[in-house]
mmCIF file of C-alpha atoms and ligand atoms in Angstrom:
data_model
loop_
_atom_site.group_PDB
_atom_site.id
_atom_site.type_symbol
_atom_site.label_atom_id
_atom_site.label_comp_id
_atom_site.label_asym_id
_atom_site.label_seq_id
_atom_site.Cartn_x
_atom_site.Cartn_y
_atom_site.Cartn_z
ATOM 1 C CA MET A 1 1.395 -25.754 -57.975
ATOM 2 C CA GLN A 2 -0.231 -28.644 -59.325
ATOM 3 C CA LYS A 3 -3.525 -30.028 -57.535
ATOM 4 C CA THR A 4 -2.310 -33.819 -56.156
ATOM 5 C CA ASP A 5 -3.250 -36.022 -53.079
ATOM 6 C CA ASP A 6 -0.250 -35.573 -51.535
ATOM 7 C CA VAL A 7 -0.552 -31.343 -52.276
ATOM 8 C CA ILE A 8 -2.710 -29.505 -49.394
ATOM 9 C CA ARG A 9 -3.609 -25.830 -50.239
ATOM 10 C CA VAL A 10 -4.508 -23.744 -46.809
ATOM 11 C CA ALA A 11 -5.895 -20.191 -46.680
ATOM 12 C CA PHE A 12 -4.606 -17.492 -44.160
ATOM 13 C CA LEU A 13 -4.621 -14.453 -43.351
ATOM 14 C CA GLY A 14 -1.252 -12.236 -45.629
ATOM 15 C CA PRO A 15 0.628 -11.358 -46.826
ATOM 16 C CA PRO A 16 3.622 -13.760 -45.581
ATOM 17 C CA GLY A 17 5.350 -13.695 -42.539
ATOM 18 C CA THR A 18 1.506 -13.107 -40.460
ATOM 19 C CA PHE A 19 1.150 -15.415 -37.168
ATOM 20 C CA SER A 20 -1.860 -16.684 -39.336
ATOM 21 C CA HIS A 21 1.472 -18.189 -41.666
ATOM 22 C CA ALA A 22 2.975 -19.656 -38.735
ATOM 23 C CA ALA A 23 0.353 -20.965 -37.432
ATOM 24 C CA VAL A 24 -0.440 -22.969 -40.626
ATOM 25 C CA ASP A 25 3.250 -24.212 -39.886
ATOM 26 C CA ARG A 26 2.615 -25.364 -36.748
ATOM 27 C CA ALA A 27 -1.069 -27.025 -37.412
ATOM 28 C CA PHE A 28 0.400 -29.183 -40.446
ATOM 29 C CA SER A 29 3.563 -29.585 -39.070
ATOM 30 C CA GLU A 30 2.777 -33.268 -38.638
ATOM 31 C CA ASP A 31 0.540 -33.640 -41.865
ATOM 32 C CA GLY A 32 3.628 -35.625 -44.335
ATOM 33 C CA ARG A 33 1.341 -33.415 -47.220
ATOM 34 C CA THR A 34 3.054 -30.752 -49.367
ATOM 35 C CA LEU A 35 1.584 -27.379 -47.952
ATOM 36 C CA ASP A 36 0.415 -24.978 -51.069
ATOM 37 C CA TYR A 37 0.415 -21.922 -49.016
ATOM 38 C CA HIS A 38 -3.225 -19.276 -50.105
ATOM 39 C CA SER A 39 -2.580 -15.729 -48.818
ATOM 40 C CA VAL A 40 -5.663 -13.811 -48.537
ATOM 41 C CA ALA A 41 -6.498 -10.479 -47.679
ATOM 42 C CA SER A 42 -9.136 -10.738 -44.695
ATOM 43 C CA ILE A 43 -9.929 -13.336 -42.124
ATOM 44 C CA ASP A 44 -14.195 -13.410 -43.974
ATOM 45 C CA ASP A 45 -11.667 -14.589 -47.099
ATOM 46 C CA VAL A 46 -10.280 -17.285 -45.436
ATOM 47 C CA PHE A 47 -13.804 -18.407 -44.602
ATOM 48 C CA LEU A 48 -15.177 -17.546 -48.284
ATOM 49 C CA ASP A 49 -11.821 -19.517 -50.013
ATOM 50 C CA VAL A 50 -12.713 -22.998 -48.490
ATOM 51 C CA GLU A 51 -16.296 -22.748 -48.459
ATOM 52 C CA ALA A 52 -15.934 -22.191 -52.549
ATOM 53 C CA GLY A 53 -13.583 -24.936 -52.696
ATOM 54 C CA GLN A 54 -10.228 -23.028 -53.751
ATOM 55 C CA SER A 55 -8.533 -24.086 -50.742
ATOM 56 C CA ASP A 56 -8.468 -27.767 -48.938
ATOM 57 C CA PHE A 57 -8.296 -25.944 -45.251
ATOM 58 C CA GLY A 58 -7.836 -22.329 -43.790
ATOM 59 C CA VAL A 59 -6.884 -21.345 -40.773
ATOM 60 C CA VAL A 60 -7.642 -18.189 -38.499
ATOM 61 C CA PRO A 61 -6.792 -16.917 -34.954
ATOM 62 C CA VAL A 62 -10.512 -16.598 -32.572
ATOM 63 C CA GLU A 63 -8.701 -15.576 -29.311
ATOM 64 C CA ASN A 64 -5.691 -14.063 -28.101
ATOM 65 C CA SER A 65 -4.208 -14.214 -24.033
ATOM 66 C CA THR A 66 -4.053 -10.536 -23.694
ATOM 67 C CA GLU A 67 -6.719 -9.124 -26.411
ATOM 68 C CA GLY A 68 -9.492 -11.698 -25.815
ATOM 69 C CA ALA A 69 -11.507 -12.677 -28.574
ATOM 70 C CA VAL A 70 -11.167 -12.439 -32.737
ATOM 71 C CA ASN A 71 -14.477 -10.868 -33.218
ATOM 72 C CA THR A 72 -14.045 -10.568 -37.003
ATOM 73 C CA THR A 73 -13.274 -14.890 -36.575
ATOM 74 C CA LEU A 74 -16.480 -15.501 -33.883
ATOM 75 C CA ASP A 75 -19.281 -13.518 -36.421
ATOM 76 C CA CYS A 76 -17.927 -15.216 -39.910
ATOM 77 C CA LEU A 77 -18.415 -18.803 -37.258
ATOM 78 C CA ILE A 78 -22.097 -17.927 -36.570
ATOM 79 C CA ASP A 79 -22.447 -17.521 -40.983
ATOM 80 C CA THR A 80 -20.488 -21.143 -42.146
ATOM 81 C CA SER A 81 -20.561 -24.211 -43.501
ATOM 82 C CA LEU A 82 -17.479 -25.037 -42.776
ATOM 83 C CA SER A 83 -16.294 -27.057 -39.475
ATOM 84 C CA ILE A 84 -13.720 -26.786 -37.009
ATOM 85 C CA VAL A 85 -10.897 -29.831 -37.595
ATOM 86 C CA GLY A 86 -8.310 -28.445 -35.210
ATOM 87 C CA GLU A 87 -6.351 -25.978 -33.006
ATOM 88 C CA VAL A 88 -3.396 -24.259 -32.365
ATOM 89 C CA PHE A 89 -1.589 -21.942 -29.791
ATOM 90 C CA ILE A 90 1.125 -19.404 -31.348
ATOM 91 C CA PRO A 91 3.519 -17.137 -28.502
ATOM 92 C CA ILE A 92 3.088 -14.010 -30.444
ATOM 93 C CA GLU A 93 6.161 -11.705 -30.001
ATOM 94 C CA HIS A 94 6.059 -7.917 -31.268
ATOM 95 C CA ASN A 95 8.862 -5.829 -32.935
ATOM 96 C CA LEU A 96 9.214 -2.412 -33.096
ATOM 97 C CA LEU A 97 10.393 -2.561 -37.056
ATOM 98 C CA LEU A 98 11.741 -0.221 -39.392
ATOM 99 C CA GLN A 99 13.590 0.247 -42.852
ATOM 100 C CA PRO A 100 17.325 0.210 -42.166
ATOM 101 C CA GLY A 101 18.774 3.298 -41.908
ATOM 102 C CA ALA A 102 15.840 4.776 -40.640
ATOM 103 C CA ASP A 103 15.183 7.025 -37.557
ATOM 104 C CA MET A 104 13.171 6.237 -35.110
ATOM 105 C CA VAL A 105 12.964 10.418 -34.750
ATOM 106 C CA ASP A 106 11.704 10.835 -37.969
ATOM 107 C CA VAL A 107 8.732 8.041 -37.826
ATOM 108 C CA ARG A 108 5.654 9.856 -37.776
ATOM 109 C CA ARG A 109 3.145 6.560 -37.571
ATOM 110 C CA ILE A 110 3.207 3.302 -36.107
ATOM 111 C CA VAL A 111 1.064 0.435 -38.348
ATOM 112 C CA SER A 112 0.318 -3.029 -37.057
ATOM 113 C CA HIS A 113 -3.185 -5.087 -37.378
ATOM 114 C CA LYS A 114 -5.472 -3.772 -34.171
ATOM 115 C CA GLN A 115 -4.999 -7.052 -32.539
ATOM 116 C CA SER A 116 -1.417 -5.944 -32.106
ATOM 117 C CA LEU A 117 -1.454 -2.407 -31.693
ATOM 118 C CA GLY A 118 -4.029 -3.646 -28.489
ATOM 119 C CA GLN A 119 -1.081 -6.278 -27.305
ATOM 120 C CA CYS A 120 1.213 -3.519 -27.295
ATOM 121 C CA ARG A 121 -1.100 -0.801 -26.052
ATOM 122 C CA LEU A 122 0.612 -0.035 -22.376
ATOM 123 C CA TRP A 123 3.903 0.216 -24.181
ATOM 124 C CA LEU A 124 2.978 2.744 -27.059
ATOM 125 C CA ARG A 125 1.366 4.613 -24.671
ATOM 126 C CA SER A 126 4.484 5.274 -22.378
ATOM 127 C CA HIS A 127 6.933 5.281 -25.456
ATOM 128 C CA TYR A 128 5.045 7.119 -27.870
ATOM 129 C CA PRO A 129 1.854 8.570 -26.213
ATOM 130 C CA ASP A 130 1.620 11.303 -29.256
ATOM 131 C CA ILE A 131 2.244 9.182 -32.334
ATOM 132 C CA GLU A 132 -0.486 8.389 -35.271
ATOM 133 C CA LEU A 133 -1.671 4.137 -35.136
ATOM 134 C CA LEU A 134 -2.986 2.982 -38.161
ATOM 135 C CA ASP A 135 -4.516 -0.046 -37.980
ATOM 136 C CA VAL A 136 -4.468 -2.530 -41.208
ATOM 137 C CA SER A 137 -5.242 -5.743 -42.249
ATOM 138 C CA SER A 138 -2.745 -7.905 -41.162
ATOM 139 C CA ASN A 139 0.895 -7.028 -39.329
ATOM 140 C CA ALA A 140 2.885 -8.270 -42.228
ATOM 141 C CA GLU A 141 1.042 -5.699 -44.079
ATOM 142 C CA ALA A 142 2.542 -3.196 -42.039
ATOM 143 C CA ALA A 143 6.010 -4.685 -42.139
ATOM 144 C CA ARG A 144 5.184 -4.000 -46.262
ATOM 145 C CA LEU A 145 4.134 -0.881 -45.824
ATOM 146 C CA ALA A 146 7.344 0.037 -43.357
ATOM 147 C CA ALA A 147 9.412 -1.709 -46.207
ATOM 148 C CA GLU A 148 8.101 1.469 -48.379
ATOM 149 C CA ASP A 149 8.215 4.265 -46.024
ATOM 150 C CA PRO A 150 11.273 5.232 -44.004
ATOM 151 C CA SER A 151 8.065 7.784 -41.360
ATOM 152 C CA THR A 152 6.191 4.289 -40.910
ATOM 153 C CA ALA A 153 7.284 1.877 -38.109
ATOM 154 C CA ALA A 154 5.373 -2.096 -38.533
ATOM 155 C CA ILE A 155 4.751 -3.889 -35.356
ATOM 156 C CA ALA A 156 5.517 -7.127 -36.531
ATOM 157 C CA GLY A 157 7.095 -10.638 -35.951
ATOM 158 C CA LEU A 158 10.253 -11.648 -37.006
ATOM 159 C CA LYS A 159 9.291 -13.248 -39.817
ATOM 160 C CA ALA A 160 8.128 -10.290 -41.170
ATOM 161 C CA ALA A 161 10.860 -8.477 -40.836
ATOM 162 C CA GLU A 162 12.968 -10.984 -42.346
ATOM 163 C CA LEU A 163 10.592 -11.379 -45.461
ATOM 164 C CA TYR A 164 10.280 -7.609 -45.933
ATOM 165 C CA GLY A 165 14.085 -6.638 -44.975
ATOM 166 C CA LEU A 166 13.521 -4.397 -42.136
ATOM 167 C CA ASN A 167 15.469 -4.195 -38.603
ATOM 168 C CA VAL A 168 14.112 -4.696 -35.308
ATOM 169 C CA VAL A 169 14.468 -1.322 -33.433
ATOM 170 C CA VAL A 170 12.911 -3.091 -30.248
ATOM 171 C CA ALA A 171 12.221 -6.624 -29.376
ATOM 172 C CA GLY A 172 9.229 -8.008 -27.284
ATOM 173 C CA ILE A 173 7.226 -5.046 -27.192
ATOM 174 C CA GLN A 174 3.862 -6.828 -26.322
ATOM 175 C CA ASP A 175 2.669 -5.456 -22.435
ATOM 176 C CA ARG A 176 2.052 -9.521 -21.682
ATOM 177 C CA ARG A 177 5.022 -11.489 -21.851
ATOM 178 C CA ASN A 178 3.146 -15.002 -22.426
ATOM 179 C CA ASN A 179 1.077 -13.167 -25.066
ATOM 180 C CA THR A 180 -0.625 -15.962 -26.810
ATOM 181 C CA THR A 181 -3.040 -16.503 -29.955
ATOM 182 C CA ARG A 182 -5.089 -19.485 -30.585
ATOM 183 C CA PHE A 183 -5.853 -20.148 -33.917
ATOM 184 C CA LEU A 184 -8.376 -22.941 -35.618
ATOM 185 C CA THR A 185 -8.466 -25.102 -38.533
ATOM 186 C CA LEU A 186 -11.394 -24.985 -40.602
ATOM 187 C CA ALA A 187 -12.253 -27.431 -43.230
ATOM 188 C CA ARG A 188 -15.620 -28.712 -45.250
ATOM 189 C CA VAL A 189 -15.632 -31.936 -44.036
ATOM 190 C CA ARG A 190 -16.102 -32.572 -39.984
ATOM 191 C CA ASN A 191 -13.368 -34.686 -38.256
ATOM 192 C CA THR A 192 -15.450 -37.748 -37.056
ATOM 193 C CA GLN A 193 -12.683 -39.920 -35.179
ATOM 194 C CA PRO A 194 -12.075 -39.310 -31.175
ATOM 195 C CA SER A 195 -8.328 -38.893 -30.949
ATOM 196 C CA GLY A 196 -9.259 -39.482 -27.022
ATOM 197 C CA ALA A 197 -8.112 -35.482 -25.779
ATOM 198 C CA ASP A 198 -10.621 -33.817 -27.952
ATOM 199 C CA LYS A 199 -12.326 -30.411 -27.582
ATOM 200 C CA THR A 200 -15.654 -29.428 -29.047
ATOM 201 C CA SER A 201 -16.976 -25.991 -30.114
ATOM 202 C CA ILE A 202 -20.865 -24.890 -30.292
ATOM 203 C CA ILE A 203 -22.622 -22.313 -31.013
ATOM 204 C CA VAL A 204 -26.645 -21.746 -28.358
ATOM 205 C CA TYR A 205 -29.006 -19.362 -29.521
ATOM 206 C CA ALA A 206 -30.524 -18.825 -26.017
ATOM 207 C CA GLU A 207 -33.775 -17.459 -25.169
ATOM 208 C CA ASN A 208 -33.651 -13.647 -23.923
ATOM 209 C CA LYS A 209 -35.065 -14.570 -20.446
ATOM 210 C CA PRO A 210 -33.990 -15.247 -16.376
ATOM 211 C CA GLY A 211 -32.089 -18.239 -15.950
ATOM 212 C CA SER A 212 -31.551 -18.708 -19.790
ATOM 213 C CA LEU A 213 -27.899 -19.388 -19.637
ATOM 214 C CA PHE A 214 -27.871 -20.872 -16.068
ATOM 215 C CA ARG A 215 -30.013 -23.542 -17.618
ATOM 216 C CA LEU A 216 -27.908 -24.092 -20.451
ATOM 217 C CA LEU A 217 -24.987 -24.355 -18.671
ATOM 218 C CA GLU A 218 -26.688 -27.069 -16.225
ATOM 219 C CA PRO A 219 -25.858 -29.942 -17.973
ATOM 220 C CA PHE A 220 -22.455 -29.285 -18.529
ATOM 221 C CA ASP A 221 -22.003 -30.138 -14.680
ATOM 222 C CA ARG A 222 -24.629 -32.588 -14.164
ATOM 223 C CA PHE A 223 -22.743 -34.555 -16.575
ATOM 224 C CA GLN A 224 -19.543 -33.291 -15.945
ATOM 225 C CA VAL A 225 -18.331 -32.220 -18.939
ATOM 226 C CA SER A 226 -15.548 -29.343 -18.468
ATOM 227 C CA LEU A 227 -15.755 -25.889 -20.304
ATOM 228 C CA THR A 228 -12.747 -24.332 -21.457
ATOM 229 C CA ARG A 229 -14.211 -21.028 -23.101
ATOM 230 C CA LEU A 230 -17.608 -19.438 -22.797
ATOM 231 C CA GLU A 231 -18.066 -16.023 -25.070
ATOM 232 C CA THR A 232 -21.144 -13.849 -26.100
ATOM 233 C CA ARG A 233 -21.642 -12.055 -29.146
ATOM 234 C CA PRO A 234 -25.036 -10.087 -29.970
ATOM 235 C CA ALA A 235 -26.912 -11.815 -32.163
ATOM 236 C CA ARG A 236 -27.331 -10.051 -35.354
ATOM 237 C CA ASP A 237 -31.106 -10.171 -36.084
ATOM 238 C CA ASP A 238 -32.134 -9.426 -33.183
ATOM 239 C CA MET A 239 -30.912 -6.587 -30.987
ATOM 240 C CA TRP A 240 -30.171 -7.085 -27.289
ATOM 241 C CA SER A 241 -30.173 -10.727 -27.750
ATOM 242 C CA TYR A 242 -26.968 -13.139 -27.536
ATOM 243 C CA VAL A 243 -25.124 -16.010 -29.106
ATOM 244 C CA PHE A 244 -23.161 -17.994 -26.146
ATOM 245 C CA PHE A 245 -19.678 -19.571 -28.039
ATOM 246 C CA ILE A 246 -18.925 -22.706 -25.619
ATOM 247 C CA ASP A 247 -15.982 -24.937 -26.058
ATOM 248 C CA PHE A 248 -15.661 -27.930 -23.806
ATOM 249 C CA GLU A 249 -13.407 -31.214 -23.136
ATOM 250 C CA GLY A 250 -14.818 -33.838 -25.233
ATOM 251 C CA HIS A 251 -15.939 -34.912 -28.916
ATOM 252 C CA SER A 252 -19.657 -35.111 -30.428
ATOM 253 C CA ASP A 253 -19.778 -38.850 -30.031
ATOM 254 C CA ASP A 254 -18.463 -39.282 -26.030
ATOM 255 C CA ALA A 255 -21.053 -40.667 -23.700
ATOM 256 C CA ALA A 256 -21.190 -37.723 -21.480
ATOM 257 C CA VAL A 257 -21.673 -35.329 -24.378
ATOM 258 C CA LYS A 258 -24.414 -36.504 -26.288
ATOM 259 C CA GLN A 259 -26.380 -36.345 -22.960
ATOM 260 C CA VAL A 260 -25.112 -32.823 -22.566
ATOM 261 C CA PHE A 261 -26.573 -32.184 -26.242
ATOM 262 C CA SER A 262 -29.798 -33.758 -25.862
ATOM 263 C CA GLN A 263 -30.755 -31.826 -22.651
ATOM 264 C CA LEU A 264 -29.716 -28.882 -24.388
ATOM 265 C CA THR A 265 -31.465 -29.508 -27.485
ATOM 266 C CA GLU A 266 -34.740 -29.168 -24.745
ATOM 267 C CA ARG A 267 -33.571 -25.448 -23.632
ATOM 268 C CA VAL A 268 -32.467 -23.352 -26.258
ATOM 269 C CA VAL A 269 -33.449 -21.727 -28.990
ATOM 270 C CA LYS A 270 -30.476 -23.168 -31.508
ATOM 271 C CA ILE A 271 -27.338 -25.197 -31.216
ATOM 272 C CA LYS A 272 -24.567 -25.027 -34.254
ATOM 273 C CA ASN A 273 -22.466 -28.241 -33.630
ATOM 274 C CA LEU A 274 -19.064 -26.278 -35.556
ATOM 275 C CA GLY A 275 -17.252 -29.737 -34.755
ATOM 276 C CA SER A 276 -14.627 -32.167 -32.548
ATOM 277 C CA TYR A 277 -10.902 -31.946 -32.377
ATOM 278 C CA THR A 278 -7.820 -32.856 -31.098
ATOM 279 C CA ARG A 279 -7.074 -30.603 -28.216
ATOM 280 C CA ALA A 280 -4.175 -28.825 -28.522
ATOM 281 C CA SER A 281 -1.676 -27.657 -25.321
ATOM 282 C CA SER A 282 -0.799 -24.062 -24.808
HETATM 283 O O1 PRE B 1 -1.671 -9.822 -38.658
HETATM 284 C C1 PRE B 1 -1.007 -11.514 -38.270
HETATM 285 O O2 PRE B 1 -0.040 -11.781 -37.894
HETATM 286 C C2 PRE B 1 -2.249 -12.426 -37.856
HETATM 287 O O3 PRE B 1 -1.837 -13.448 -38.395
HETATM 288 C C3 PRE B 1 -3.436 -11.623 -37.400
HETATM 289 C C4 PRE B 1 -3.115 -11.887 -35.653
HETATM 290 C C5 PRE B 1 -4.839 -11.788 -35.002
HETATM 291 O O4 PRE B 1 -5.745 -11.379 -35.579
HETATM 292 O O5 PRE B 1 -5.127 -11.968 -33.723
HETATM 293 C C6 PRE B 1 -2.661 -13.000 -35.399
HETATM 294 C C7 PRE B 1 -2.230 -13.208 -34.169
HETATM 295 C C8 PRE B 1 -1.730 -11.935 -33.033
HETATM 296 O O6 PRE B 1 -2.683 -11.851 -32.179
HETATM 297 C C9 PRE B 1 -2.171 -10.746 -33.872
HETATM 298 C C10 PRE B 1 -3.008 -10.705 -35.474
#
């Protein structure tokens, strides 16, 4: 597609038909510019593609209401130079999919993204306790594989069933009815304009000593800034040290948020500001 100002290129975990693909549509539904979809093979590749300037934006899953954090995304956020410029919530409904004419009694394996297998764990254990489960790069990739092999069933969304010509054998097999994934939009340029209903994401590197988590959370209480999420990941360069992913309400230009930042700077080893963006409703 020709590159003009009215066309934006957006990278996402492909192939077409993933929930990430649906998240791109939702994230840019009011943008007005034409989307040039750029499907890539992994979440790491979404980051690389935008960092290299191949795409203007990237959309990645970051947390799921059933399975929790998407660790690959958190690890990429530690290293990236990109900023978070938006978020969207997508309801995730999983289906068991099979080639038309194929029979479930002949199925030898069920394939999907490991997040999706996790979101259907109880259903799989009660319906197919002995079947081979194989995790692949995305659930649209799982649908593509099932379309090539009658002994493979896929777990994926309706869009993937439609795109790869599969039948829905069982619908709605996720363990929790309100299964929802939160996706982030990434860009090379930071959002600077507060919308009035914003969220900010930071990564904090704290010292591994008594009271350090208390000390880093105390300013949020003092300046009445509401946390929406706190997640921990191992710091890769120091065994048994941790980094904290903190999301909170407000924009980094807000007075209360500035006060939190100035307190935190004195209390922690390092803060990485990932960006402020308009809060989405779940
Ligand atoms: O495989 C997909 O459809 C994806 O977009 C990946 C992904 C994820 O990594 O969380 C996205 C949403 C669902 O939670 C399951 C899988």
